[in-house]
Short mmCIF file of C-alpha atoms in Angstrom, two decimals:
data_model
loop_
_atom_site.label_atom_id
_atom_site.label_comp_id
_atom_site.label_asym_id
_atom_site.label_seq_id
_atom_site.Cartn_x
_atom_site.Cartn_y
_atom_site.Cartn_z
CA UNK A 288 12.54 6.13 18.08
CA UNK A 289 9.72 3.78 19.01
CA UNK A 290 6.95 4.69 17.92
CA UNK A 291 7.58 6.53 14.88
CA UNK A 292 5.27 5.98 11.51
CA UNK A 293 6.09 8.58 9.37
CA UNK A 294 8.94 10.40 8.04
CA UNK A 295 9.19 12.94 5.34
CA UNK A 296 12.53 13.36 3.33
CA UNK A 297 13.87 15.96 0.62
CA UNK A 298 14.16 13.64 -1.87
CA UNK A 299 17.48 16.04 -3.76
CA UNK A 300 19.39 16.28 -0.36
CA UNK A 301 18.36 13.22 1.45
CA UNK A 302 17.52 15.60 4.98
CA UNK A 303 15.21 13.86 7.22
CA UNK A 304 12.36 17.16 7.92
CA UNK A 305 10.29 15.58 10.04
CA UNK A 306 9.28 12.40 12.09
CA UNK A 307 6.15 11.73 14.14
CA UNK A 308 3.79 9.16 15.40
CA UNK A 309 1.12 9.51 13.36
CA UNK A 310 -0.74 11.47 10.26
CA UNK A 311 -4.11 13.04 9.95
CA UNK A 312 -5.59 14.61 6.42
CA UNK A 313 -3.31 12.94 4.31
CA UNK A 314 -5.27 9.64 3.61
CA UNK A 315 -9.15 10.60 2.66
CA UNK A 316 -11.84 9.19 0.66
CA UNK A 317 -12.12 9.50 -3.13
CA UNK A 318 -15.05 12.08 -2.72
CA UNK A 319 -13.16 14.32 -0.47
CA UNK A 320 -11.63 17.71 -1.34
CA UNK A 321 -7.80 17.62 -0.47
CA UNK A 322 -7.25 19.34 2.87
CA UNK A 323 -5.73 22.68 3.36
CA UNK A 324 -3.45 20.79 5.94
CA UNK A 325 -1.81 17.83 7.13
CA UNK A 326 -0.93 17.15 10.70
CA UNK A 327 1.60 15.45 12.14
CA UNK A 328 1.09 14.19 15.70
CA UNK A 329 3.25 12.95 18.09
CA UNK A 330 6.17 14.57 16.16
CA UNK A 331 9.63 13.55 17.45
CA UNK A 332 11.85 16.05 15.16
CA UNK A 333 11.42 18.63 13.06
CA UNK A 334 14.41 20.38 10.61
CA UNK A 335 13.33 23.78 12.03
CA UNK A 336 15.52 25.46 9.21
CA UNK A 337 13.51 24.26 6.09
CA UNK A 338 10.15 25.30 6.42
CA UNK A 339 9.74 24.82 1.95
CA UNK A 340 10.68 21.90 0.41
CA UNK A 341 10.30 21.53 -3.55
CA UNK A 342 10.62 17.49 -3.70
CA UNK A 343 9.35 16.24 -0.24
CA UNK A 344 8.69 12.36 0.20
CA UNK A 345 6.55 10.47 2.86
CA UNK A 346 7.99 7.04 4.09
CA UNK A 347 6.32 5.03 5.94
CA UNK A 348 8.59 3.13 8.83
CA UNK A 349 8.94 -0.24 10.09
CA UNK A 350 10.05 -1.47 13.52
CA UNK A 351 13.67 -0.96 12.70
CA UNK A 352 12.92 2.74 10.82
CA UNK A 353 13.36 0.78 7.48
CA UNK A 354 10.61 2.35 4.51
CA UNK A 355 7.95 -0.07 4.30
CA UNK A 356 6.35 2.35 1.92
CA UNK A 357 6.37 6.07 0.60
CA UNK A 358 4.80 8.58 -1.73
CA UNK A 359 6.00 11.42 -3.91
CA UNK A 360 4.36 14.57 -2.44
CA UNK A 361 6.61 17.56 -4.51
CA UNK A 362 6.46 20.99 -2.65
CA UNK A 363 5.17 20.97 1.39
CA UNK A 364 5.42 24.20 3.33
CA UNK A 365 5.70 23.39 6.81
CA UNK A 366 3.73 26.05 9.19
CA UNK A 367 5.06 28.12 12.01
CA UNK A 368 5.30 26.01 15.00
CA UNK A 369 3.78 26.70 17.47
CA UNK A 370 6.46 26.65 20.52
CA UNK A 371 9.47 28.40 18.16
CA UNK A 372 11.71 28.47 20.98
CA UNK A 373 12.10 24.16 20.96
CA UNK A 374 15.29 22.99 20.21
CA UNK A 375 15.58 21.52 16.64
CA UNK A 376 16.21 17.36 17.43
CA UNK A 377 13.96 18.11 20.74
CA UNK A 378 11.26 15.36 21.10
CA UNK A 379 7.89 16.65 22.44
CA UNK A 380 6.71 19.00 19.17
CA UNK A 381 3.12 19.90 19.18
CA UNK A 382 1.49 18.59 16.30
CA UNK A 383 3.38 20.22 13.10
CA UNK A 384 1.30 20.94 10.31
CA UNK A 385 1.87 21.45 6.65
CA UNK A 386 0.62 22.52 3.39
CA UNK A 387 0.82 19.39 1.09
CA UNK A 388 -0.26 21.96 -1.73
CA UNK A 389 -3.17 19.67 -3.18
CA UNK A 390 -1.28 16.01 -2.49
CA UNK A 391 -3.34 13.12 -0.73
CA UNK A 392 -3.82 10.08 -0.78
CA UNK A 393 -7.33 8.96 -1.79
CA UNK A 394 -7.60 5.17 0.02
CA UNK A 395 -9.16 6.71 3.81
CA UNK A 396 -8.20 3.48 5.59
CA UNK A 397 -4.77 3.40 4.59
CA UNK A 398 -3.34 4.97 7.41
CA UNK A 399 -4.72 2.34 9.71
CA UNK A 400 -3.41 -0.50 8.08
CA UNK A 401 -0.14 1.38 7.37
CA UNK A 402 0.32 1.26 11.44
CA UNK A 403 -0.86 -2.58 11.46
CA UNK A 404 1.98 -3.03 8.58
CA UNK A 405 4.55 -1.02 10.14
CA UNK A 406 4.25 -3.18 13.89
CA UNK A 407 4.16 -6.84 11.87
CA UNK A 408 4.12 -7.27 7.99
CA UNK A 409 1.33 -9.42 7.62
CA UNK A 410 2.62 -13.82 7.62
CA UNK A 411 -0.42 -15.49 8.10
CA UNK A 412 -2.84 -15.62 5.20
CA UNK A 413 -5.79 -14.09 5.05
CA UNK A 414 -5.40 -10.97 7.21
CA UNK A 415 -6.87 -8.66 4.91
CA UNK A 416 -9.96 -10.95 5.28
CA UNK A 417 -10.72 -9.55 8.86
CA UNK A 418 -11.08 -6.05 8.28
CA UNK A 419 -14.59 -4.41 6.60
CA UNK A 420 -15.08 -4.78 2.57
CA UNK A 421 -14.92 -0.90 2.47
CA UNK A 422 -11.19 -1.55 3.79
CA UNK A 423 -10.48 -3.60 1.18
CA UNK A 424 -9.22 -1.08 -1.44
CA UNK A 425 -6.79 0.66 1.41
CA UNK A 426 -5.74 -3.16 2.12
CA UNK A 427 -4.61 -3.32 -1.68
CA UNK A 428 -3.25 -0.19 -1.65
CA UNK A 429 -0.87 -0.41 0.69
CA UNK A 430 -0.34 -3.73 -0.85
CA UNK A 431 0.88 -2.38 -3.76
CA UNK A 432 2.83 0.42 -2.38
CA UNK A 433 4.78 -1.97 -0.04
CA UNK A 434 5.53 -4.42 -2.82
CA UNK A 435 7.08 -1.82 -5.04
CA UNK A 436 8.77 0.37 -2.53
CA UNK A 437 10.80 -2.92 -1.15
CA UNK A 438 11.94 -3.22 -4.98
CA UNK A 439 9.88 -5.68 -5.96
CA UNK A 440 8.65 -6.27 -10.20
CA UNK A 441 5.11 -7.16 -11.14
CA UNK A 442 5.83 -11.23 -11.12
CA UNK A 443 5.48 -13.98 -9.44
CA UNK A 444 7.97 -14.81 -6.73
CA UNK A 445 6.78 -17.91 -5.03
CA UNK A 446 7.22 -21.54 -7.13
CA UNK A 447 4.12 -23.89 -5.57
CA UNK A 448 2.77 -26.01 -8.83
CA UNK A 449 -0.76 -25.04 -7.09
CA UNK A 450 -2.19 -22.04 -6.14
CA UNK A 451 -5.10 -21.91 -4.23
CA UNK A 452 -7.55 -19.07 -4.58
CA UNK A 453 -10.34 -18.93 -1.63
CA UNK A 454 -13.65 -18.15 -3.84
CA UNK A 455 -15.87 -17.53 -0.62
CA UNK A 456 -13.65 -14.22 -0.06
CA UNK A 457 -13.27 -13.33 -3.81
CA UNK A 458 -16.78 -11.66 -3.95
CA UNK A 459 -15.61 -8.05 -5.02
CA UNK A 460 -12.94 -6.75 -7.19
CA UNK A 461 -10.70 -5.60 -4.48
CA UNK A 462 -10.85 -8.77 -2.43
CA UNK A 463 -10.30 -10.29 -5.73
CA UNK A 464 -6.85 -8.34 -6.44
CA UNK A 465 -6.24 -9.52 -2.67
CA UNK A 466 -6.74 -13.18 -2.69
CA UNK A 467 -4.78 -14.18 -5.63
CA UNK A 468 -1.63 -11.64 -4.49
CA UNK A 469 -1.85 -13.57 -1.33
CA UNK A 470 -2.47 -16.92 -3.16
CA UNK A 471 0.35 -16.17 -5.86
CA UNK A 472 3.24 -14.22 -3.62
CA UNK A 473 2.28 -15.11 -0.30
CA UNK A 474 0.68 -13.09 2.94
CA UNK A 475 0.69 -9.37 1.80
CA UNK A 476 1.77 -10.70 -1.70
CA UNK A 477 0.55 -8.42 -4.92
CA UNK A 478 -0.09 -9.99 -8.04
CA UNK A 479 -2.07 -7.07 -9.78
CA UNK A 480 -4.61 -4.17 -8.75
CA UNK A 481 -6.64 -4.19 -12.42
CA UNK A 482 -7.04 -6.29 -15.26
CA UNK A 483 -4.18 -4.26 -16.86
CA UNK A 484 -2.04 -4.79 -14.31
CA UNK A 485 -2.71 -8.58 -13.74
CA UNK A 486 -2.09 -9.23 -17.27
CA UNK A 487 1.44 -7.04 -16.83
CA UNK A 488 2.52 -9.51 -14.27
CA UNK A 489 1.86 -13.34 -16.14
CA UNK A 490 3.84 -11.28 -19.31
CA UNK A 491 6.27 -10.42 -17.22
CA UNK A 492 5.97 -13.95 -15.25
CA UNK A 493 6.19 -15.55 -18.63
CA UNK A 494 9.35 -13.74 -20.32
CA UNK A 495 11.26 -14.18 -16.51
CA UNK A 496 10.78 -17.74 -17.57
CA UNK A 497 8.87 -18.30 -14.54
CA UNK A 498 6.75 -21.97 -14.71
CA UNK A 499 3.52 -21.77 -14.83
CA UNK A 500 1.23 -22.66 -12.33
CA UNK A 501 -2.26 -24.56 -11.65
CA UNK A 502 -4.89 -22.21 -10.18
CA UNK A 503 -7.34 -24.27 -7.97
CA UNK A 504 -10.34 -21.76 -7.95
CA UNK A 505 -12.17 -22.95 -4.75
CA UNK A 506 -16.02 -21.48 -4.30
CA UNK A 507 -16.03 -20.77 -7.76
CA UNK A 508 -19.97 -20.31 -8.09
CA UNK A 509 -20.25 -17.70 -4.74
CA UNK A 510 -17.18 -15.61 -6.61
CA UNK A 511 -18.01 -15.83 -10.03
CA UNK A 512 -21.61 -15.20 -9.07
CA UNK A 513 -20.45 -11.33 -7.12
CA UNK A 514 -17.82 -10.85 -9.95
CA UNK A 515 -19.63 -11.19 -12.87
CA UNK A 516 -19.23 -13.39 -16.01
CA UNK A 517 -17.58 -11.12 -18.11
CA UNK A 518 -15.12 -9.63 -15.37
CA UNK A 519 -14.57 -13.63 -14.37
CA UNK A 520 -14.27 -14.61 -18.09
CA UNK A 521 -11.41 -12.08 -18.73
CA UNK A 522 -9.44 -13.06 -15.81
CA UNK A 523 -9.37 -17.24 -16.87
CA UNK A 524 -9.11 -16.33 -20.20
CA UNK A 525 -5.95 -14.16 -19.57
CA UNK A 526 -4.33 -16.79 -16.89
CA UNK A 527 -5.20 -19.52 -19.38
CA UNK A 528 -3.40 -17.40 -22.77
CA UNK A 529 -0.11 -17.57 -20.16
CA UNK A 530 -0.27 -21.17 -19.47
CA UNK A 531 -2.16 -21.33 -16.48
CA UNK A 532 -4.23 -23.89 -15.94
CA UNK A 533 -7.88 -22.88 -13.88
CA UNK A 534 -9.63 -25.73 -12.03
CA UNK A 535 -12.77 -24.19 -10.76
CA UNK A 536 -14.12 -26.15 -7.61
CA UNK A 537 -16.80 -25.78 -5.54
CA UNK A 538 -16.39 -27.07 -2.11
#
């Protein structure tokens, strides 16, 4: 089954409908109008026998078909195919389209770092770093969805007394929500996507009985200066209430 990204599953039976290659429609900017259709490319099966499913899923595959990720999508109606007379199991489908009945997934770039994920989770830090700030949100995004599909809690995981945070990347909101999930949980680590949720994980850091850390803040001035004082100000002020202590450097 090399190859394979995506696979959709009815979530009440557990039957695998479909698996293919690749996705187009699904993932589309936060201006766009959901499309009519989604495509599946390079499909490799397709359960010809349920064309309407009332409680679909989308994985997202790994090397080894493990999830790495997924989203609820409810009721998809799969078209006709177009070459009826293929054998269901056959590899070789045309691309199989569906009706996702208003369902997408509003982060455009999301599918391309999806297929980065799916080949090699990222190990090395600051991966994220090399793609364009526009990518940034899609980068957390699949962040998130990763961490929480692999059964992960909002917490911290890793133990280091330090924690190093890389001001000269933390110039926008989403890079910030990047940096310190890498610099708390490691490469492809989340540690929050908003204030609300960064606060969620030191509570829930703090009742695990989890020791706090010390947050070296490195290019303080560059980040604080994009950021903002007041969005800047929340963020020590909430690491400091749970016993965090924030050294801000500038290298």
């Amino acid at each position: 089954m090399h190859g394979i990204l995506y696979r959709l599953v009815d979530k009440d039976s557990q039957d695998i409908l479909l698996m293919a290659e690749d996705l187009r429609g699904f993932f589309i900017g936060a201006d766009e109008e959901p499309r009519q259709t989604v495509v599946f490319a390079g499909t490799r099966y397709v359960k010809k026998v349920k064309r309407v499913t009332e409680s679909a899923v989308l994985e997202v595959v790994g090397r080894q078909m493990e999830s790495i990720g997924s989203y609820y999508i409810g009721r998809i109606t799969r078209e006709a195919l177009e070459s009826p007379n293929i054998q269901e199991g056959g590899e070789g489908y045309p691309d199989v389209k569906y009706s996702f009945h208003g369902s997408a997934c509003e982060y455009p770039w999301a599918g391309e770092i999806w297929r980065m994920w799916s080949a090699n989770r990222p190990d090395a830090p600051g991966e994220w770093v090399q793609y364009p700030s526009e990518y940034h949100a899609s980068w957390l995004h699949v962040v998130q969805t990763a961490w929480f599909s692999s059964g992960l809690r909002a917490t911290r995981y890793q133990t280091a007394e330090m924690v190093r945070l890389d001001g000269a990347v933390a110039v926008t909101r989403d890079a910030f929500y990047c940096a310190i999930g890498e610099a708390v949980n490691g490469p492809g680590g989340y540690f929050g996507s908003n204030l609300d949720a960064l606060y969620d994980c030191l509570r829930t850091m703090k009742r695990d009985g989890g020791s706090p850390f010390r947050l070296e803040w490195s290019d303080s001035l560059v980040s604080r200066g994009a950021l903002g004082g007041e969005f800047t100000g929340s963020v020590i002020s909430m690491f400091e209430e749970f016993g965090v202590c924030v050294d801000l450097a500038d290298d």
